[in-house]
């Protein structure tokens, strides 16, 4: 039978039960993250540093393994490590004993996730690690568990209450696993000085990939650039602006260097009866903001947003080589 209890809304002055539940979940899970941060400021910090050093100095890859919800977190951790410059992949704990152990070499480091540390499916992997002296990092809530006892390094996560009211469904625990994985990945990233350009190599697709391209990938060049020399009559400049459809025209000197820019805004600010007979020298904004073609798209967008403009002139050695309009970035899915 459907409940006859009326649904409370924010407008009625009461918080809906679902929102109350969400707030309890977030508060409980944030308690787990806070406990983890406190542990890292204490004895866990030294263990964490050893784990990071072990991975950094490994000749091979990080083999992340887990089962159930820990397995899902393990896949995420492996993906984050790989995307930030630490070679890594996920091996399912149960599949390891059915041939996937062959993926693991003696140059690798195993990172095994298990909240209890007592999963019987982990036995084959643990034995393989011991037999071939492959170092293992255990991420568990119990250093005294079978997994903890077998590991070379144990990152013991604080025992925190699950958000589930029955303290059963993995919620806070999996969030803490993901958080410690992120912490390891970022510590490794920062330790090796991993740059945005290196990051771009691993993220060529989607919006992130688009933002990690360069100005030269989005700029208009050649005849697409609206440009006129100093001394041009405004009537000709307006025709050029209209023909190129970017709402601006670049003004260059005799050497081809950028001297100024005229935008739609400049036309409005200088509106007068003799505007079209004036020269561009009188109307243009001198020393416009320019960017190099080698600038990252993310930096270019920051410039556009900070200066509240829609167009950027691209120059090399002072000469105009391109122009970028916000509309081009929107079409490309960058902005």
PDB file of C-alpha atoms in Angstrom, residues 228-232 234 237 249-253 257-263 266-267 269-270 272 275 278-288:
ATOM      1  CA  UNK A 228      43.434  46.192 -41.665  1.00  0.00           C
ATOM      2  CA  UNK A 229      46.527  48.437 -41.625  1.00  0.00           C
ATOM      3  CA  UNK A 230      46.913  51.707 -39.751  1.00  0.00           C
ATOM      4  CA  UNK A 231      45.412  54.648 -41.628  1.00  0.00           C
ATOM      5  CA  UNK A 232      42.441  52.652 -42.943  1.00  0.00           C
ATOM      6  CA  UNK A 234      36.556  53.221 -40.624  1.00  0.00           C
ATOM      7  CA  UNK A 237      37.217  48.520 -41.317  1.00  0.00           C
ATOM      8  CA  UNK A 249      39.147  43.842 -36.709  1.00  0.00           C
ATOM      9  CA  UNK A 250      42.873  43.712 -35.925  1.00  0.00           C
ATOM     10  CA  UNK A 251      44.899  46.784 -36.813  1.00  0.00           C
ATOM     11  CA  UNK A 252      48.512  46.228 -37.833  1.00  0.00           C
ATOM     12  CA  UNK A 253      51.453  48.498 -38.561  1.00  0.00           C
ATOM     13  CA  UNK A 257      52.811  43.858 -35.862  1.00  0.00           C
ATOM     14  CA  UNK A 258      49.613  44.285 -33.874  1.00  0.00           C
ATOM     15  CA  UNK A 259      48.911  47.979 -33.237  1.00  0.00           C
ATOM     16  CA  UNK A 260      45.356  47.773 -31.902  1.00  0.00           C
ATOM     17  CA  UNK A 261      41.917  46.255 -32.217  1.00  0.00           C
ATOM     18  CA  UNK A 262      38.460  47.616 -32.970  1.00  0.00           C
ATOM     19  CA  UNK A 263      35.457  45.778 -31.568  1.00  0.00           C
ATOM     20  CA  UNK A 266      34.487  50.447 -29.702  1.00  0.00           C
ATOM     21  CA  UNK A 267      31.986  51.322 -32.434  1.00  0.00           C
ATOM     22  CA  UNK A 269      31.553  54.051 -27.664  1.00  0.00           C
ATOM     23  CA  UNK A 270      32.692  56.214 -30.600  1.00  0.00           C
ATOM     24  CA  UNK A 272      29.243  59.940 -34.077  1.00  0.00           C
ATOM     25  CA  UNK A 275      32.627  57.810 -37.575  1.00  0.00           C
ATOM     26  CA  UNK A 278      37.548  58.662 -39.356  1.00  0.00           C
ATOM     27  CA  UNK A 279      40.654  56.457 -39.457  1.00  0.00           C
ATOM     28  CA  UNK A 280      41.100  53.301 -37.447  1.00  0.00           C
ATOM     29  CA  UNK A 281      43.955  55.014 -35.585  1.00  0.00           C
ATOM     30  CA  UNK A 282      41.402  57.260 -33.842  1.00  0.00           C
ATOM     31  CA  UNK A 283      39.005  54.505 -32.824  1.00  0.00           C
ATOM     32  CA  UNK A 284      41.113  51.435 -32.056  1.00  0.00           C
ATOM     33  CA  UNK A 285      42.001  50.164 -28.608  1.00  0.00           C
ATOM     34  CA  UNK A 286      45.765  50.169 -28.444  1.00  0.00           C
ATOM     35  CA  UNK A 287      47.863  47.326 -26.997  1.00  0.00           C
ATOM     36  CA  UNK A 288      45.068  44.728 -26.999  1.00  0.00           C
TER      37      UNK A 288
END
